[in-house]
Amino acid sequence: MDLIGFVIHLERAKDRRAQAETLVEQLPYAALLPAVDGAALAPEARDRAFRSGILQPVYPFDLRPGEIGCFLSHRAAWTRLMESHAEAALIIEDDMALEAGFDEALALAQRHVAQMGYIQFQTRPVTAPAIDQQGQSVLMQPELTPLRTSGQLVARWAAERLLALTEPFDRPVDTFLQMHWHTGLRLGVISPSGLSDRTGAIGGSTIGAKKSLSERLTREWHRARYRAAVRRLSRG
């Protein structure tokens, strides 16, 4: 399979630069892709990208600048895939590390991405019926797609569809990708994937923001209601 690869890297995140460069060295077909800095977006650019309340169930929060930048960064990777001659793109975020088993997971994903369109490399344990396996890596298609965009293999046709559906967008990219009833894409998931999360070791998240206890409790209530709605729709 003709692959292109991107390591999404926020240039002001200096603590992550060495890890991003290591990933590029380990993946000879990959290149650094500068992440969109949501905090630096002009208001008009932010308003073009994000519009609340487009889809059901309504996402209950405004997006933080980092979440808008993250979504735009993945859209940039999908666009670069469409501009290339590659059949699929491996897209990895810069806080990941390759571990033993990644080559097996990638080979497994390559066998199925043309049909599935989008396959996650999960860094958290996932349990669902196995579709295929290579080594220790198991390909599944959970009823409820797990969150996170740590690593993924995206087919050209899926990137084209996602670009058409996300201008503008109304929720974080991983939350949008759960919506198979809207996208027509029920994502494949590989676990274990040979990817590990090094966020804590290289400076922490570039998206999150600290909140008061009352704000956290309010968000958890809204989040629980939203996730219940997503679970109901995912069973459809």
CSV table of C-alpha atoms in Angstrom, one decimal:
chain,number,residue,atom,x,y,z
A,1,MET,CA,0.0,0.0,0.0
A,2,ASP,CA,1.2,3.5,-0.9
A,3,LEU,CA,1.3,5.3,2.4
A,4,ILE,CA,2.0,8.9,3.5
A,5,GLY,CA,2.6,9.7,7.2
A,6,PHE,CA,2.2,12.8,9.4
A,7,VAL,CA,3.3,13.6,12.9
A,8,ILE,CA,1.2,16.4,14.1
A,9,HIS,CA,3.3,18.8,16.2
A,10,LEU,CA,2.5,22.1,17.8
A,11,GLU,CA,5.6,24.2,17.2
A,12,ARG,CA,5.4,26.2,20.5
A,13,ALA,CA,5.3,22.8,22.4
A,14,LYS,CA,9.1,22.7,22.7
A,15,ASP,CA,9.0,19.8,25.2
A,16,ARG,CA,7.5,17.6,22.5
A,17,ARG,CA,9.9,18.5,19.6
A,18,ALA,CA,12.4,15.7,20.3
A,19,GLN,CA,9.7,13.1,20.5
A,20,ALA,CA,8.1,14.3,17.3
A,21,GLU,CA,11.5,14.1,15.5
A,22,THR,CA,12.0,10.6,16.8
A,23,LEU,CA,8.7,9.5,15.3
A,24,VAL,CA,9.7,10.9,11.9
A,25,GLU,CA,13.0,9.1,12.1
A,26,GLN,CA,11.2,5.8,12.9
A,27,LEU,CA,8.7,6.3,10.1
A,28,PRO,CA,10.7,7.0,6.9
A,29,TYR,CA,7.6,8.0,4.9
A,30,ALA,CA,6.4,10.5,7.6
A,31,ALA,CA,6.9,14.2,7.9
A,32,LEU,CA,6.2,16.7,10.6
A,33,LEU,CA,2.9,18.5,10.1
A,34,PRO,CA,2.7,21.8,12.0
A,35,ALA,CA,-0.4,21.7,14.2
A,36,VAL,CA,-2.9,24.6,14.0
A,37,ASP,CA,-2.4,26.7,17.1
A,38,GLY,CA,-6.0,27.3,18.2
A,39,ALA,CA,-4.9,30.0,20.7
A,40,ALA,CA,-3.4,32.0,17.9
A,41,LEU,CA,-6.5,31.8,15.6
A,42,ALA,CA,-8.1,35.1,14.5
A,43,PRO,CA,-11.7,35.3,15.7
A,44,GLU,CA,-13.0,35.1,12.1
A,45,ALA,CA,-11.0,32.0,11.4
A,46,ARG,CA,-12.3,30.4,14.6
A,47,ASP,CA,-15.9,31.3,13.6
A,48,ARG,CA,-15.5,29.8,10.1
A,49,ALA,CA,-14.2,26.5,11.6
A,50,PHE,CA,-16.5,26.1,14.6
A,51,ARG,CA,-20.2,26.5,14.8
A,52,SER,CA,-22.1,25.1,17.8
A,53,GLY,CA,-25.3,23.0,17.6
A,54,ILE,CA,-25.0,21.7,14.0
A,55,LEU,CA,-25.6,18.0,14.7
A,56,GLN,CA,-27.6,15.8,17.1
A,57,PRO,CA,-27.1,15.1,19.9
A,58,VAL,CA,-26.0,18.6,20.5
A,59,TYR,CA,-22.5,18.8,22.0
A,60,PRO,CA,-23.0,20.5,25.3
A,61,PHE,CA,-19.8,22.6,25.5
A,62,ASP,CA,-18.1,25.4,23.6
A,63,LEU,CA,-14.8,24.2,22.2
A,64,ARG,CA,-11.6,25.3,23.8
A,65,PRO,CA,-9.0,26.9,21.5
A,66,GLY,CA,-6.8,23.8,21.7
A,67,GLU,CA,-9.7,21.6,20.6
A,68,ILE,CA,-10.4,23.8,17.6
A,69,GLY,CA,-6.7,23.7,16.7
A,70,CYS,CA,-6.6,19.9,17.1
A,71,PHE,CA,-9.6,19.4,14.7
A,72,LEU,CA,-8.1,21.8,12.2
A,73,SER,CA,-4.8,19.9,12.4
A,74,HIS,CA,-6.4,16.6,11.5
A,75,ARG,CA,-8.3,18.4,8.7
A,76,ALA,CA,-4.9,19.6,7.5
A,77,ALA,CA,-3.6,16.0,7.5
A,78,TRP,CA,-6.7,14.8,5.6
A,79,THR,CA,-6.2,17.6,3.1
A,80,ARG,CA,-2.5,16.7,2.6
A,81,LEU,CA,-3.6,13.1,1.9
A,82,MET,CA,-6.0,14.3,-0.8
A,83,GLU,CA,-3.2,16.4,-2.3
A,84,SER,CA,-0.9,13.4,-2.5
A,85,HIS,CA,-1.1,10.2,-4.6
A,86,ALA,CA,-1.1,8.0,-1.5
A,87,GLU,CA,-3.9,5.5,-0.8
A,88,ALA,CA,-3.9,6.2,3.0
A,89,ALA,CA,-2.2,8.3,5.7
A,90,LEU,CA,-0.8,7.3,9.0
A,91,ILE,CA,-1.5,10.2,11.3
A,92,ILE,CA,0.2,10.2,14.8
A,93,GLU,CA,0.2,12.9,17.4
A,94,ASP,CA,3.5,14.1,18.8
A,95,ASP,CA,3.1,12.7,22.3
A,96,MET,CA,3.1,9.1,21.2
A,97,ALA,CA,5.9,6.6,21.2
A,98,LEU,CA,6.3,3.4,19.0
A,99,GLU,CA,6.6,0.2,21.0
A,100,ALA,CA,7.1,-3.5,20.1
A,101,GLY,CA,4.2,-4.7,18.0
A,102,PHE,CA,3.6,-1.4,16.1
A,103,ASP,CA,4.8,-3.0,12.8
A,104,GLU,CA,2.3,-5.8,13.3
A,105,ALA,CA,-0.5,-3.4,14.1
A,106,LEU,CA,0.3,-1.3,11.0
A,107,ALA,CA,0.3,-4.3,8.7
A,108,LEU,CA,-3.0,-5.4,10.2
A,109,ALA,CA,-4.5,-1.9,9.6
A,110,GLN,CA,-3.2,-1.9,6.0
A,111,ARG,CA,-5.1,-5.1,5.3
A,112,HIS,CA,-8.4,-3.5,6.3
A,113,VAL,CA,-8.3,0.2,5.9
A,114,ALA,CA,-9.5,0.3,2.2
A,115,GLN,CA,-12.8,-1.3,3.4
A,116,MET,CA,-13.2,0.3,6.8
A,117,GLY,CA,-11.8,3.7,5.9
A,118,TYR,CA,-10.5,4.7,9.3
A,119,ILE,CA,-8.6,2.5,11.9
A,120,GLN,CA,-7.5,3.8,15.3
A,121,PHE,CA,-4.3,2.7,17.0
A,122,GLN,CA,-5.6,2.8,20.6
A,123,THR,CA,-3.3,3.4,23.6
A,124,ARG,CA,-6.0,2.2,26.1
A,125,PRO,CA,-7.3,-1.4,26.4
A,126,VAL,CA,-10.3,-2.1,24.2
A,127,THR,CA,-12.5,-5.2,24.3
A,128,ALA,CA,-14.8,-6.2,21.5
A,129,PRO,CA,-15.2,-9.2,19.2
A,130,ALA,CA,-12.1,-9.8,17.1
A,131,ILE,CA,-12.2,-9.3,13.3
A,132,ASP,CA,-8.6,-10.1,12.5
A,133,GLN,CA,-5.3,-10.4,14.4
A,134,GLN,CA,-1.6,-10.2,13.6
A,135,GLY,CA,0.8,-11.1,16.4
A,136,GLN,CA,-0.7,-9.6,19.6
A,137,SER,CA,-2.6,-6.9,17.7
A,138,VAL,CA,-6.3,-7.4,17.4
A,139,LEU,CA,-8.6,-5.5,15.0
A,140,MET,CA,-12.1,-4.8,16.4
A,141,GLN,CA,-15.1,-2.7,15.6
A,142,PRO,CA,-16.6,-1.7,18.9
A,143,GLU,CA,-20.2,-0.6,19.1
A,144,LEU,CA,-19.1,2.6,20.8
A,145,THR,CA,-16.0,4.0,19.1
A,146,PRO,CA,-13.4,4.9,21.7
A,147,LEU,CA,-12.2,8.5,22.0
A,148,ARG,CA,-8.7,9.7,21.2
A,149,THR,CA,-6.8,10.5,18.0
A,150,SER,CA,-3.4,9.3,19.2
A,151,GLY,CA,-2.8,7.4,16.0
A,152,GLN,CA,-4.8,6.3,13.0
A,153,LEU,CA,-4.6,5.0,9.5
A,154,VAL,CA,-7.1,6.9,7.2
A,155,ALA,CA,-8.0,5.8,3.7
A,156,ARG,CA,-8.2,8.4,0.9
A,157,TRP,CA,-11.9,8.0,0.4
A,158,ALA,CA,-12.6,8.4,4.1
A,159,ALA,CA,-10.5,11.6,4.3
A,160,GLU,CA,-12.5,13.1,1.4
A,161,ARG,CA,-15.8,12.3,3.2
A,162,LEU,CA,-14.6,13.7,6.5
A,163,LEU,CA,-13.4,16.9,4.9
A,164,ALA,CA,-16.8,17.4,3.3
A,165,LEU,CA,-18.6,16.8,6.6
A,166,THR,CA,-16.6,19.0,8.8
A,167,GLU,CA,-16.7,22.5,7.3
A,168,PRO,CA,-17.7,23.8,9.8
A,169,PHE,CA,-17.6,21.4,12.8
A,170,ASP,CA,-19.3,21.6,16.2
A,171,ARG,CA,-17.4,19.2,18.5
A,172,PRO,CA,-13.9,17.8,19.1
A,173,VAL,CA,-12.5,15.6,16.4
A,174,ASP,CA,-12.6,12.3,18.4
A,175,THR,CA,-16.2,13.0,19.5
A,176,PHE,CA,-17.2,13.7,15.9
A,177,LEU,CA,-15.6,10.4,14.8
A,178,GLN,CA,-17.9,8.4,17.1
A,179,MET,CA,-20.9,9.6,15.0
A,180,HIS,CA,-21.1,6.7,12.5
A,181,TRP,CA,-24.8,7.4,12.0
A,182,HIS,CA,-23.7,10.8,10.5
A,183,THR,CA,-20.4,10.0,8.9
A,184,GLY,CA,-21.1,6.5,7.5
A,185,LEU,CA,-17.8,5.4,9.0
A,186,ARG,CA,-17.8,2.8,11.8
A,187,LEU,CA,-14.2,3.0,12.8
A,188,GLY,CA,-11.9,0.0,13.2
A,189,VAL,CA,-9.8,-0.2,16.4
A,190,ILE,CA,-6.5,-2.0,17.0
A,191,SER,CA,-5.5,-2.9,20.5
A,192,PRO,CA,-2.8,-3.4,21.6
A,193,SER,CA,-1.4,-1.1,18.9
A,194,GLY,CA,2.2,-0.7,19.6
A,195,LEU,CA,1.7,3.0,20.5
A,196,SER,CA,2.2,4.3,24.0
A,197,ASP,CA,1.2,7.7,25.4
A,198,ARG,CA,4.0,9.9,26.7
A,199,THR,CA,2.0,13.0,27.4
A,200,GLY,CA,2.9,13.2,31.0
A,201,ALA,CA,6.6,12.7,30.4
A,202,ILE,CA,6.9,15.5,27.8
A,203,GLY,CA,5.0,18.4,29.3
A,204,GLY,CA,1.4,17.4,29.6
A,205,SER,CA,-1.6,18.2,27.4
A,206,THR,CA,-1.6,21.2,25.0
A,207,ILE,CA,-5.4,21.2,25.0
A,208,GLY,CA,-6.7,21.1,28.6
A,209,ALA,CA,-7.3,23.9,31.0
A,210,LYS,CA,-7.8,23.9,34.8
A,211,LYS,CA,-11.3,24.3,36.1
A,212,SER,CA,-12.9,24.9,39.5
A,213,LEU,CA,-14.6,22.0,41.3
A,214,SER,CA,-18.1,23.4,40.5
A,215,GLU,CA,-17.2,23.7,36.9
A,216,ARG,CA,-15.9,20.2,36.8
A,217,LEU,CA,-19.0,18.8,38.4
A,218,THR,CA,-21.3,20.7,36.0
A,219,ARG,CA,-19.3,19.5,33.0
A,220,GLU,CA,-19.5,15.9,34.3
A,221,TRP,CA,-23.3,16.1,34.5
A,222,HIS,CA,-23.6,17.5,30.9
A,223,ARG,CA,-21.0,15.0,29.7
A,224,ALA,CA,-22.8,12.0,31.2
A,225,ARG,CA,-26.1,13.0,29.5
A,226,TYR,CA,-24.3,13.5,26.1
A,227,ARG,CA,-22.5,10.2,26.4
A,228,ALA,CA,-25.7,8.4,27.2
A,229,ALA,CA,-27.2,9.8,24.0
A,230,VAL,CA,-24.2,8.7,21.9
A,231,ARG,CA,-24.4,5.2,23.4
A,232,ARG,CA,-28.0,4.9,22.3
A,233,LEU,CA,-27.3,6.1,18.8
A,234,SER,CA,-24.2,3.9,18.5
A,235,ARG,CA,-26.4,0.8,19.0
A,236,GLY,CA,-28.4,1.8,16.0
